[in-house]
């Protein structure tokens, strides 16, 4: 009877040891997964930050482009105006006014 009891206790302790080892494995894998999640979170934050910077740069570039278009339109208007004034002055000089 005592031998059976000791054998059952030994089997019980062996099972407890197996359970403990499996729990240690689960804990290790969970720690690794948590580390990977933290790493992915950091990468996502970096990506979001870079996307925000790119969006701001695109907005700034769009503003500069609109200013360049406006300046080009002003320069074209001034060129036409100067050409018209030169034509008028040439006319005035030709006919002596």
PDB file of C-alpha atoms in Angstrom:
ATOM      1  CA  UNK A   1       0.000   0.000   0.000  1.00  0.00           C
ATOM      2  CA  UNK A   2       2.755   2.380   0.929  1.00  0.00           C
ATOM      3  CA  UNK A   3       4.627   1.600  -2.305  1.00  0.00           C
ATOM      4  CA  UNK A   4       1.540   2.411  -4.356  1.00  0.00           C
ATOM      5  CA  UNK A   5       1.102   5.640  -2.471  1.00  0.00           C
ATOM      6  CA  UNK A   6       4.723   6.587  -3.097  1.00  0.00           C
ATOM      7  CA  UNK A   7       4.351   5.660  -6.764  1.00  0.00           C
ATOM      8  CA  UNK A   8       1.237   7.845  -7.038  1.00  0.00           C
ATOM      9  CA  UNK A   9       3.065  10.690  -5.295  1.00  0.00           C
ATOM     10  CA  UNK A  10       6.006  10.289  -7.677  1.00  0.00           C
ATOM     11  CA  UNK A  11       3.625  10.303 -10.658  1.00  0.00           C
ATOM     12  CA  UNK A  12       1.891  13.356  -9.202  1.00  0.00           C
ATOM     13  CA  UNK A  13       5.195  15.201  -8.814  1.00  0.00           C
ATOM     14  CA  UNK A  14       6.258  14.196 -12.310  1.00  0.00           C
ATOM     15  CA  UNK A  15       2.975  15.595 -13.674  1.00  0.00           C
ATOM     16  CA  UNK A  16       3.437  18.772 -11.623  1.00  0.00           C
ATOM     17  CA  UNK A  17       6.955  19.133 -13.028  1.00  0.00           C
ATOM     18  CA  UNK A  18       5.642  18.669 -16.593  1.00  0.00           C
ATOM     19  CA  UNK A  19       2.929  21.252 -15.966  1.00  0.00           C
ATOM     20  CA  UNK A  20       5.507  23.645 -14.519  1.00  0.00           C
ATOM     21  CA  UNK A  21       7.781  23.199 -17.548  1.00  0.00           C
ATOM     22  CA  UNK A  22       4.881  23.790 -19.936  1.00  0.00           C
ATOM     23  CA  UNK A  23       3.844  26.899 -18.003  1.00  0.00           C
ATOM     24  CA  UNK A  24       7.450  28.160 -18.194  1.00  0.00           C
ATOM     25  CA  UNK A  25       7.362  27.614 -21.962  1.00  0.00           C
ATOM     26  CA  UNK A  26       4.074  29.507 -22.209  1.00  0.00           C
ATOM     27  CA  UNK A  27       5.488  32.351 -20.113  1.00  0.00           C
ATOM     28  CA  UNK A  28       8.608  32.557 -22.318  1.00  0.00           C
ATOM     29  CA  UNK A  29       6.527  32.619 -25.498  1.00  0.00           C
ATOM     30  CA  UNK A  30       4.195  35.204 -23.989  1.00  0.00           C
ATOM     31  CA  UNK A  31       7.173  37.387 -23.093  1.00  0.00           C
ATOM     32  CA  UNK A  32       8.507  37.099 -26.640  1.00  0.00           C
ATOM     33  CA  UNK A  33       5.090  37.925 -28.084  1.00  0.00           C
ATOM     34  CA  UNK A  34       4.797  40.928 -25.791  1.00  0.00           C
ATOM     35  CA  UNK A  35       8.217  42.123 -26.947  1.00  0.00           C
ATOM     36  CA  UNK A  36       7.179  41.732 -30.585  1.00  0.00           C
ATOM     37  CA  UNK A  37       3.963  43.637 -29.920  1.00  0.00           C
ATOM     38  CA  UNK A  38       5.941  46.467 -28.316  1.00  0.00           C
ATOM     39  CA  UNK A  39       8.287  46.494 -31.307  1.00  0.00           C
ATOM     40  CA  UNK A  40       5.364  46.593 -33.755  1.00  0.00           C
ATOM     41  CA  UNK A  41       3.741  49.370 -31.737  1.00  0.00           C
ATOM     42  CA  UNK A  42       6.946  51.387 -31.931  1.00  0.00           C
ATOM     43  CA  UNK A  43       7.172  50.811 -35.684  1.00  0.00           C
ATOM     44  CA  UNK A  44       3.547  51.870 -36.119  1.00  0.00           C
ATOM     45  CA  UNK A  45       4.139  55.061 -34.142  1.00  0.00           C
ATOM     46  CA  UNK A  46       7.188  55.811 -36.288  1.00  0.00           C
ATOM     47  CA  UNK A  47       5.215  55.133 -39.468  1.00  0.00           C
ATOM     48  CA  UNK A  48       2.358  57.364 -38.327  1.00  0.00           C
ATOM     49  CA  UNK A  49       4.821  60.123 -37.443  1.00  0.00           C
ATOM     50  CA  UNK A  50       6.515  59.875 -40.835  1.00  0.00           C
ATOM     51  CA  UNK A  51       3.129  59.876 -42.571  1.00  0.00           C
ATOM     52  CA  UNK A  52       2.144  63.011 -40.671  1.00  0.00           C
ATOM     53  CA  UNK A  53       5.424  64.682 -41.678  1.00  0.00           C
ATOM     54  CA  UNK A  54       4.866  63.679 -45.317  1.00  0.00           C
ATOM     55  CA  UNK A  55       1.342  65.069 -45.222  1.00  0.00           C
ATOM     56  CA  UNK A  56       2.620  68.360 -43.798  1.00  0.00           C
ATOM     57  CA  UNK A  57       5.336  68.555 -46.449  1.00  0.00           C
ATOM     58  CA  UNK A  58       2.746  67.863 -49.168  1.00  0.00           C
ATOM     59  CA  UNK A  59       0.532  70.631 -47.755  1.00  0.00           C
ATOM     60  CA  UNK A  60       3.464  73.058 -47.651  1.00  0.00           C
ATOM     61  CA  UNK A  61       4.450  72.111 -51.205  1.00  0.00           C
ATOM     62  CA  UNK A  62       0.881  72.657 -52.383  1.00  0.00           C
ATOM     63  CA  UNK A  63       0.882  76.133 -50.829  1.00  0.00           C
ATOM     64  CA  UNK A  64       4.202  76.947 -52.513  1.00  0.00           C
ATOM     65  CA  UNK A  65       2.915  75.615 -55.830  1.00  0.00           C
ATOM     66  CA  UNK A  66      -0.186  77.802 -55.600  1.00  0.00           C
ATOM     67  CA  UNK A  67       2.022  80.818 -54.852  1.00  0.00           C
ATOM     68  CA  UNK A  68       4.219  79.971 -57.848  1.00  0.00           C
ATOM     69  CA  UNK A  69       1.145  79.728 -60.107  1.00  0.00           C
ATOM     70  CA  UNK A  70      -0.076  83.071 -58.814  1.00  0.00           C
ATOM     71  CA  UNK A  71       3.345  84.658 -59.374  1.00  0.00           C
ATOM     72  CA  UNK A  72       3.474  83.217 -62.898  1.00  0.00           C
ATOM     73  CA  UNK A  73       0.065  84.702 -63.657  1.00  0.00           C
ATOM     74  CA  UNK A  74       1.198  88.084 -62.318  1.00  0.00           C
ATOM     75  CA  UNK A  75       4.401  87.922 -64.372  1.00  0.00           C
ATOM     76  CA  UNK A  76       2.426  87.051 -67.519  1.00  0.00           C
ATOM     77  CA  UNK A  77       0.044  89.970 -66.895  1.00  0.00           C
ATOM     78  CA  UNK A  78       2.957  92.359 -66.351  1.00  0.00           C
ATOM     79  CA  UNK A  79       4.679  91.121 -69.523  1.00  0.00           C
ATOM     80  CA  UNK A  80       1.511  91.691 -71.555  1.00  0.00           C
ATOM     81  CA  UNK A  81       1.090  95.136 -70.000  1.00  0.00           C
ATOM     82  CA  UNK A  82       4.699  96.118 -70.758  1.00  0.00           C
ATOM     83  CA  UNK A  83       4.348  94.864 -74.339  1.00  0.00           C
ATOM     84  CA  UNK A  84       1.156  96.896 -74.776  1.00  0.00           C
ATOM     85  CA  UNK A  85       2.852 100.009 -73.337  1.00  0.00           C
ATOM     86  CA  UNK A  86       5.838  99.563 -75.657  1.00  0.00           C
ATOM     87  CA  UNK A  87       3.526  99.162 -78.629  1.00  0.00           C
ATOM     88  CA  UNK A  88       1.677 102.328 -77.596  1.00  0.00           C
ATOM     89  CA  UNK A  89       4.945 104.261 -77.123  1.00  0.00           C
ATOM     90  CA  UNK A  90       6.175 103.022 -80.498  1.00  0.00           C
ATOM     91  CA  UNK A  91       2.935 104.200 -82.069  1.00  0.00           C
ATOM     92  CA  UNK A  92       3.233 107.582 -80.365  1.00  0.00           C
ATOM     93  CA  UNK A  93       6.839 107.988 -81.503  1.00  0.00           C
ATOM     94  CA  UNK A  94       6.035 106.909 -85.054  1.00  0.00           C
ATOM     95  CA  UNK A  95       3.268 109.448 -85.452  1.00  0.00           C
ATOM     96  CA  UNK A  96       4.975 112.162 -83.425  1.00  0.00           C
ATOM     97  CA  UNK A  97       2.584 112.534 -80.547  1.00  0.00           C
TER      98      UNK A  97
END
